[in-house]
Amino acid sequence: MSNEKGSAHAPNRKVTLTDSTTGKTLDFPVLSGSIGPDVIDVRRLYQDSGMFTFDPGYTSTGSCESKITFIDGDEGTLLYRGYPIQELAEYSDFMECCYLLLYGDLPNAEQKRKFEHDITYHTMLHEQMAKFIEGFRRDSHPMAVMVGVVGALSAFYHDSTDITNPRHRMIASYRLIAKMPTIAAMAYKYSLGQPFIYPRNDLRYSENFLHMMFATPCEPYKVNPVLARAMDRILILHADHEQNASTSTVRLAGSSGANPFACIAAGIACLWGPAHGGANEAVLKMLEEIGDRSRIGEYIRRAKDKDDPFRLMGFGHRVYHNFDPRAVIMRQSCHEVLDELGVRDEPLLELAMELEKIALGDDYFVEKKLYPNVDFYSGIIFRAMGIPTSMFTVLFAVARTVGWVAQWNEMIEDPTQKIGRPRQLYTGAPKRPFVPLPQRH
């Protein structure tokens, strides 16, 4: 949906590959982005050499060209459309970030007003969706409900599934961003056996989400502004994170021409994996295992022992080798929420704060730059708010939806986009003849 154009190419620069057996050489052009490392364009590699690259996990492979998010793990940098995440979390709000990710620039006052209005008036679900949710077992995991319901949206909104139509893509994008909190809150209420709470048009995005999560028909519910601000920051900090597993899943599904609701459902399914979206839940499980402040020293020692399988969850990050830029903002919000709710004497939260203090002052963790990351603090915030661990990844999905949608739109609009088709290094049996059963010995 962005109008930005073009990518920079490094003129006259190339990388030469030499086959040490045959002596044959091949030249590959080098492409340069606006910032970040250059890339070697190997699109002609198989055609020219008969060989593929081998890169499990795609850790050295650029799968696409994108203008949305930039990460520098060594410097601890995360940019949305060029804006540092710290500045957006401090001075912006989630709706403004959604507009930025979708359209490429920050909105002016009128654009923001209209965008918020349009999102607000898409928050309701078709009433039959409530019956659809009631078809799940009452003890279903909320992420199972999310995968099913989001995928089923394509059965209800046929008027926005033509991916070649820019207006259809816009409507589908707005619907997904608007309805995801409603679906998430309904999944939560269903797990409790409580009635669904409808969205309210007089509340802002994060306020509305908290209202649908925690209100009941029995009495008025007033949204705490400190909690609403913390939730808004959480959504901003998780809105996009470059070509991670779930985003790559959305792009791969979208490359086949699948409708946007199916693509986002695929992203949710990928996010469900504990190696991706379940990190903050793992933090709380670790704290429960430690159990008491008196045992922190023991677990710190275990974390330093390379022969011990125990690891401190929520410290360090696969991408950020220095520090997680989101964690600074999340830490601030965490302490604001704990102060507002007055729950610092809750044993698990008290344990988390003590662990944070000890680890930040320990030379081993400082030298290895194993600082608390965004997942360490987000799990503590959710726990303090009364959100169960089964909902942690659901909230991640609510935040990440705008990133998935922006990435999906960018992929559809890319004229060089092709259906994703990774290759493989085959190590199975070579070709062999089939032997009918009576002749086998």
PDB file of N, CA and C in Angstrom, residues 82-142:
ATOM      1  N   GLY A  82      12.060   3.608   8.683  1.00  0.00           N
ATOM      2  CA  GLY A  82      13.123   4.567   8.962  1.00  0.00           C
ATOM      3  C   GLY A  82      13.052   5.207  10.330  1.00  0.00           C
ATOM      4  N   TYR A  83      11.943   5.058  11.051  1.00  0.00           N
ATOM      5  CA  TYR A  83      11.792   5.690  12.370  1.00  0.00           C
ATOM      6  C   TYR A  83      12.237   4.734  13.476  1.00  0.00           C
ATOM      7  N   PRO A  84      13.110   5.170  14.394  1.00  0.00           N
ATOM      8  CA  PRO A  84      13.545   4.307  15.493  1.00  0.00           C
ATOM      9  C   PRO A  84      12.367   3.874  16.362  1.00  0.00           C
ATOM     10  N   ILE A  85      12.388   2.605  16.750  1.00  0.00           N
ATOM     11  CA  ILE A  85      11.274   2.058  17.532  1.00  0.00           C
ATOM     12  C   ILE A  85      11.130   2.781  18.868  1.00  0.00           C
ATOM     13  N   GLN A  86      12.256   3.235  19.454  1.00  0.00           N
ATOM     14  CA  GLN A  86      12.177   3.926  20.745  1.00  0.00           C
ATOM     15  C   GLN A  86      11.364   5.210  20.636  1.00  0.00           C
ATOM     16  N   GLU A  87      11.553   5.946  19.532  1.00  0.00           N
ATOM     17  CA  GLU A  87      10.833   7.208  19.362  1.00  0.00           C
ATOM     18  C   GLU A  87       9.350   6.959  19.086  1.00  0.00           C
ATOM     19  N   LEU A  88       9.062   5.930  18.310  1.00  0.00           N
ATOM     20  CA  LEU A  88       7.654   5.620  18.032  1.00  0.00           C
ATOM     21  C   LEU A  88       6.933   5.193  19.305  1.00  0.00           C
ATOM     22  N   ALA A  89       7.577   4.340  20.105  1.00  0.00           N
ATOM     23  CA  ALA A  89       6.948   3.871  21.342  1.00  0.00           C
ATOM     24  C   ALA A  89       6.768   4.991  22.350  1.00  0.00           C
ATOM     25  N   GLU A  90       7.659   5.972  22.326  1.00  0.00           N
ATOM     26  CA  GLU A  90       7.603   7.068  23.289  1.00  0.00           C
ATOM     27  C   GLU A  90       6.597   8.136  22.889  1.00  0.00           C
ATOM     28  N   TYR A  91       6.539   8.468  21.605  1.00  0.00           N
ATOM     29  CA  TYR A  91       5.771   9.634  21.180  1.00  0.00           C
ATOM     30  C   TYR A  91       4.562   9.313  20.296  1.00  0.00           C
ATOM     31  N   SER A  92       4.488   8.100  19.783  1.00  0.00           N
ATOM     32  CA  SER A  92       3.418   7.765  18.849  1.00  0.00           C
ATOM     33  C   SER A  92       2.369   6.901  19.548  1.00  0.00           C
ATOM     34  N   ASP A  93       1.416   6.392  18.785  1.00  0.00           N
ATOM     35  CA  ASP A  93       0.472   5.396  19.291  1.00  0.00           C
ATOM     36  C   ASP A  93       0.307   4.311  18.227  1.00  0.00           C
ATOM     37  N   PHE A  94      -0.387   3.252  18.598  1.00  0.00           N
ATOM     38  CA  PHE A  94      -0.434   2.092  17.715  1.00  0.00           C
ATOM     39  C   PHE A  94      -1.121   2.393  16.391  1.00  0.00           C
ATOM     40  N   MET A  95      -2.185   3.158  16.388  1.00  0.00           N
ATOM     41  CA  MET A  95      -2.876   3.459  15.146  1.00  0.00           C
ATOM     42  C   MET A  95      -1.989   4.253  14.193  1.00  0.00           C
ATOM     43  N   GLU A  96      -1.209   5.168  14.736  1.00  0.00           N
ATOM     44  CA  GLU A  96      -0.289   5.934  13.901  1.00  0.00           C
ATOM     45  C   GLU A  96       0.779   5.020  13.303  1.00  0.00           C
ATOM     46  N   CYS A  97       1.265   4.059  14.108  1.00  0.00           N
ATOM     47  CA  CYS A  97       2.257   3.099  13.608  1.00  0.00           C
ATOM     48  C   CYS A  97       1.657   2.183  12.548  1.00  0.00           C
ATOM     49  N   CYS A  98       0.394   1.821  12.720  1.00  0.00           N
ATOM     50  CA  CYS A  98      -0.272   0.998  11.705  1.00  0.00           C
ATOM     51  C   CYS A  98      -0.312   1.740  10.369  1.00  0.00           C
ATOM     52  N   TYR A  99      -0.690   2.991  10.419  1.00  0.00           N
ATOM     53  CA  TYR A  99      -0.742   3.796   9.194  1.00  0.00           C
ATOM     54  C   TYR A  99       0.655   3.884   8.572  1.00  0.00           C
ATOM     55  N   LEU A 100       1.655   4.108   9.400  1.00  0.00           N
ATOM     56  CA  LEU A 100       3.032   4.211   8.920  1.00  0.00           C
ATOM     57  C   LEU A 100       3.469   2.927   8.222  1.00  0.00           C
ATOM     58  N   LEU A 101       3.219   1.786   8.849  1.00  0.00           N
ATOM     59  CA  LEU A 101       3.644   0.513   8.268  1.00  0.00           C
ATOM     60  C   LEU A 101       2.908   0.216   6.967  1.00  0.00           C
ATOM     61  N   LEU A 102       1.635   0.577   6.901  1.00  0.00           N
ATOM     62  CA  LEU A 102       0.842   0.306   5.701  1.00  0.00           C
ATOM     63  C   LEU A 102       1.193   1.238   4.550  1.00  0.00           C
ATOM     64  N   TYR A 103       1.344   2.527   4.843  1.00  0.00           N
ATOM     65  CA  TYR A 103       1.444   3.526   3.774  1.00  0.00           C
ATOM     66  C   TYR A 103       2.844   4.103   3.569  1.00  0.00           C
ATOM     67  N   GLY A 104       3.759   3.864   4.491  1.00  0.00           N
ATOM     68  CA  GLY A 104       5.132   4.305   4.273  1.00  0.00           C
ATOM     69  C   GLY A 104       5.504   5.612   4.922  1.00  0.00           C
ATOM     70  N   ASP A 105       4.540   6.425   5.320  1.00  0.00           N
ATOM     71  CA  ASP A 105       4.802   7.715   5.958  1.00  0.00           C
ATOM     72  C   ASP A 105       3.846   7.921   7.130  1.00  0.00           C
ATOM     73  N   LEU A 106       4.243   8.775   8.053  1.00  0.00           N
ATOM     74  CA  LEU A 106       3.353   9.124   9.153  1.00  0.00           C
ATOM     75  C   LEU A 106       2.169   9.925   8.621  1.00  0.00           C
ATOM     76  N   PRO A 107       0.995   9.751   9.215  1.00  0.00           N
ATOM     77  CA  PRO A 107      -0.181  10.484   8.733  1.00  0.00           C
ATOM     78  C   PRO A 107      -0.200  11.914   9.242  1.00  0.00           C
ATOM     79  N   ASN A 108      -0.874  12.797   8.498  1.00  0.00           N
ATOM     80  CA  ASN A 108      -1.190  14.096   9.073  1.00  0.00           C
ATOM     81  C   ASN A 108      -2.432  13.940   9.938  1.00  0.00           C
ATOM     82  N   ALA A 109      -2.887  15.020  10.548  1.00  0.00           N
ATOM     83  CA  ALA A 109      -3.991  14.933  11.512  1.00  0.00           C
ATOM     84  C   ALA A 109      -5.262  14.372  10.874  1.00  0.00           C
ATOM     85  N   GLU A 110      -5.599  14.828   9.668  1.00  0.00           N
ATOM     86  CA  GLU A 110      -6.825  14.375   9.018  1.00  0.00           C
ATOM     87  C   GLU A 110      -6.698  12.919   8.582  1.00  0.00           C
ATOM     88  N   GLN A 111      -5.543  12.533   8.063  1.00  0.00           N
ATOM     89  CA  GLN A 111      -5.337  11.146   7.660  1.00  0.00           C
ATOM     90  C   GLN A 111      -5.432  10.207   8.862  1.00  0.00           C
ATOM     91  N   LYS A 112      -4.885  10.632   9.976  1.00  0.00           N
ATOM     92  CA  LYS A 112      -4.959   9.791  11.172  1.00  0.00           C
ATOM     93  C   LYS A 112      -6.394   9.677  11.666  1.00  0.00           C
ATOM     94  N   ARG A 113      -7.108  10.785  11.673  1.00  0.00           N
ATOM     95  CA  ARG A 113      -8.501  10.750  12.124  1.00  0.00           C
ATOM     96  C   ARG A 113      -9.323   9.798  11.269  1.00  0.00           C
ATOM     97  N   LYS A 114      -9.174   9.900   9.967  1.00  0.00           N
ATOM     98  CA  LYS A 114      -9.944   9.041   9.060  1.00  0.00           C
ATOM     99  C   LYS A 114      -9.549   7.575   9.224  1.00  0.00           C
ATOM    100  N   PHE A 115      -8.245   7.324   9.352  1.00  0.00           N
ATOM    101  CA  PHE A 115      -7.773   5.948   9.511  1.00  0.00           C
ATOM    102  C   PHE A 115      -8.335   5.331  10.788  1.00  0.00           C
ATOM    103  N   GLU A 116      -8.259   6.056  11.894  1.00  0.00           N
ATOM    104  CA  GLU A 116      -8.801   5.553  13.152  1.00  0.00           C
ATOM    105  C   GLU A 116     -10.299   5.311  13.049  1.00  0.00           C
ATOM    106  N   HIS A 117     -10.996   6.212  12.367  1.00  0.00           N
ATOM    107  CA  HIS A 117     -12.438   6.048  12.173  1.00  0.00           C
ATOM    108  C   HIS A 117     -12.734   4.774  11.385  1.00  0.00           C
ATOM    109  N   ASP A 118     -12.012   4.573  10.296  1.00  0.00           N
ATOM    110  CA  ASP A 118     -12.262   3.415   9.444  1.00  0.00           C
ATOM    111  C   ASP A 118     -11.950   2.106  10.158  1.00  0.00           C
ATOM    112  N   ILE A 119     -10.874   2.087  10.930  1.00  0.00           N
ATOM    113  CA  ILE A 119     -10.545   0.884  11.697  1.00  0.00           C
ATOM    114  C   ILE A 119     -11.609   0.626  12.758  1.00  0.00           C
ATOM    115  N   THR A 120     -12.009   1.680  13.454  1.00  0.00           N
ATOM    116  CA  THR A 120     -13.015   1.538  14.525  1.00  0.00           C
ATOM    117  C   THR A 120     -14.302   0.930  14.003  1.00  0.00           C
ATOM    118  N   TYR A 121     -14.739   1.336  12.810  1.00  0.00           N
ATOM    119  CA  TYR A 121     -16.013   0.866  12.288  1.00  0.00           C
ATOM    120  C   TYR A 121     -15.899  -0.447  11.516  1.00  0.00           C
ATOM    121  N   HIS A 122     -14.754  -1.108  11.657  1.00  0.00           N
ATOM    122  CA  HIS A 122     -14.601  -2.471  11.139  1.00  0.00           C
ATOM    123  C   HIS A 122     -14.384  -3.478  12.267  1.00  0.00           C
ATOM    124  N   THR A 123     -14.516  -3.055  13.520  1.00  0.00           N
ATOM    125  CA  THR A 123     -14.147  -3.930  14.637  1.00  0.00           C
ATOM    126  C   THR A 123     -15.172  -5.020  14.932  1.00  0.00           C
ATOM    127  N   MET A 124     -16.420  -4.817  14.552  1.00  0.00           N
ATOM    128  CA  MET A 124     -17.432  -5.842  14.822  1.00  0.00           C
ATOM    129  C   MET A 124     -17.246  -7.045  13.910  1.00  0.00           C
ATOM    130  N   LEU A 125     -17.630  -8.219  14.422  1.00  0.00           N
ATOM    131  CA  LEU A 125     -17.631  -9.442  13.630  1.00  0.00           C
ATOM    132  C   LEU A 125     -19.044  -9.784  13.203  1.00  0.00           C
ATOM    133  N   HIS A 126     -19.166 -10.484  12.095  1.00  0.00           N
ATOM    134  CA  HIS A 126     -20.459 -11.021  11.698  1.00  0.00           C
ATOM    135  C   HIS A 126     -20.996 -11.868  12.843  1.00  0.00           C
ATOM    136  N   GLU A 127     -22.274 -11.723  13.153  1.00  0.00           N
ATOM    137  CA  GLU A 127     -22.843 -12.384  14.321  1.00  0.00           C
ATOM    138  C   GLU A 127     -22.732 -13.916  14.251  1.00  0.00           C
ATOM    139  N   GLN A 128     -22.679 -14.447  13.039  1.00  0.00           N
ATOM    140  CA  GLN A 128     -22.541 -15.905  12.917  1.00  0.00           C
ATOM    141  C   GLN A 128     -21.182 -16.394  13.405  1.00  0.00           C
ATOM    142  N   MET A 129     -20.195 -15.494  13.462  1.00  0.00           N
ATOM    143  CA  MET A 129     -18.882 -15.896  13.942  1.00  0.00           C
ATOM    144  C   MET A 129     -18.936 -16.342  15.404  1.00  0.00           C
ATOM    145  N   ALA A 130     -19.846 -15.763  16.167  1.00  0.00           N
ATOM    146  CA  ALA A 130     -20.003 -16.181  17.564  1.00  0.00           C
ATOM    147  C   ALA A 130     -20.423 -17.648  17.628  1.00  0.00           C
ATOM    148  N   LYS A 131     -21.329 -18.033  16.738  1.00  0.00           N
ATOM    149  CA  LYS A 131     -21.757 -19.440  16.692  1.00  0.00           C
ATOM    150  C   LYS A 131     -20.614 -20.332  16.233  1.00  0.00           C
ATOM    151  N   PHE A 132     -19.816 -19.822  15.306  1.00  0.00           N
ATOM    152  CA  PHE A 132     -18.660 -20.587  14.833  1.00  0.00           C
ATOM    153  C   PHE A 132     -17.698 -20.867  15.986  1.00  0.00           C
ATOM    154  N   ILE A 133     -17.427 -19.841  16.805  1.00  0.00           N
ATOM    155  CA  ILE A 133     -16.531 -20.005  17.946  1.00  0.00           C
ATOM    156  C   ILE A 133     -17.102 -21.008  18.941  1.00  0.00           C
ATOM    157  N   GLU A 134     -18.410 -20.980  19.107  1.00  0.00           N
ATOM    158  CA  GLU A 134     -19.042 -21.902  20.047  1.00  0.00           C
ATOM    159  C   GLU A 134     -18.943 -23.359  19.615  1.00  0.00           C
ATOM    160  N   GLY A 135     -18.496 -23.595  18.390  1.00  0.00           N
ATOM    161  CA  GLY A 135     -18.280 -24.960  17.924  1.00  0.00           C
ATOM    162  C   GLY A 135     -16.992 -25.575  18.447  1.00  0.00           C
ATOM    163  N   PHE A 136     -16.094 -24.735  18.983  1.00  0.00           N
ATOM    164  CA  PHE A 136     -14.861 -25.261  19.558  1.00  0.00           C
ATOM    165  C   PHE A 136     -15.140 -25.853  20.941  1.00  0.00           C
ATOM    166  N   ARG A 137     -14.323 -26.804  21.348  1.00  0.00           N
ATOM    167  CA  ARG A 137     -14.410 -27.296  22.726  1.00  0.00           C
ATOM    168  C   ARG A 137     -14.186 -26.135  23.680  1.00  0.00           C
ATOM    169  N   ARG A 138     -14.827 -26.182  24.818  1.00  0.00           N
ATOM    170  CA  ARG A 138     -14.730 -25.061  25.759  1.00  0.00           C
ATOM    171  C   ARG A 138     -13.322 -24.904  26.308  1.00  0.00           C
ATOM    172  N   ASP A 139     -12.496 -25.982  26.274  1.00  0.00           N
ATOM    173  CA  ASP A 139     -11.124 -25.889  26.775  1.00  0.00           C
ATOM    174  C   ASP A 139     -10.111 -25.772  25.643  1.00  0.00           C
ATOM    175  N   SER A 140     -10.557 -25.330  24.466  1.00  0.00           N
ATOM    176  CA  SER A 140      -9.647 -25.161  23.340  1.00  0.00           C
ATOM    177  C   SER A 140      -8.613 -24.081  23.644  1.00  0.00           C
ATOM    178  N   HIS A 141      -7.409 -24.281  23.146  1.00  0.00           N
ATOM    179  CA  HIS A 141      -6.383 -23.250  23.308  1.00  0.00           C
ATOM    180  C   HIS A 141      -6.807 -22.035  22.484  1.00  0.00           C
ATOM    181  N   PRO A 142      -6.689 -20.829  23.038  1.00  0.00           N
ATOM    182  CA  PRO A 142      -7.107 -19.635  22.290  1.00  0.00           C
ATOM    183  C   PRO A 142      -6.417 -19.482  20.933  1.00  0.00           C
TER     184      PRO A 142
END
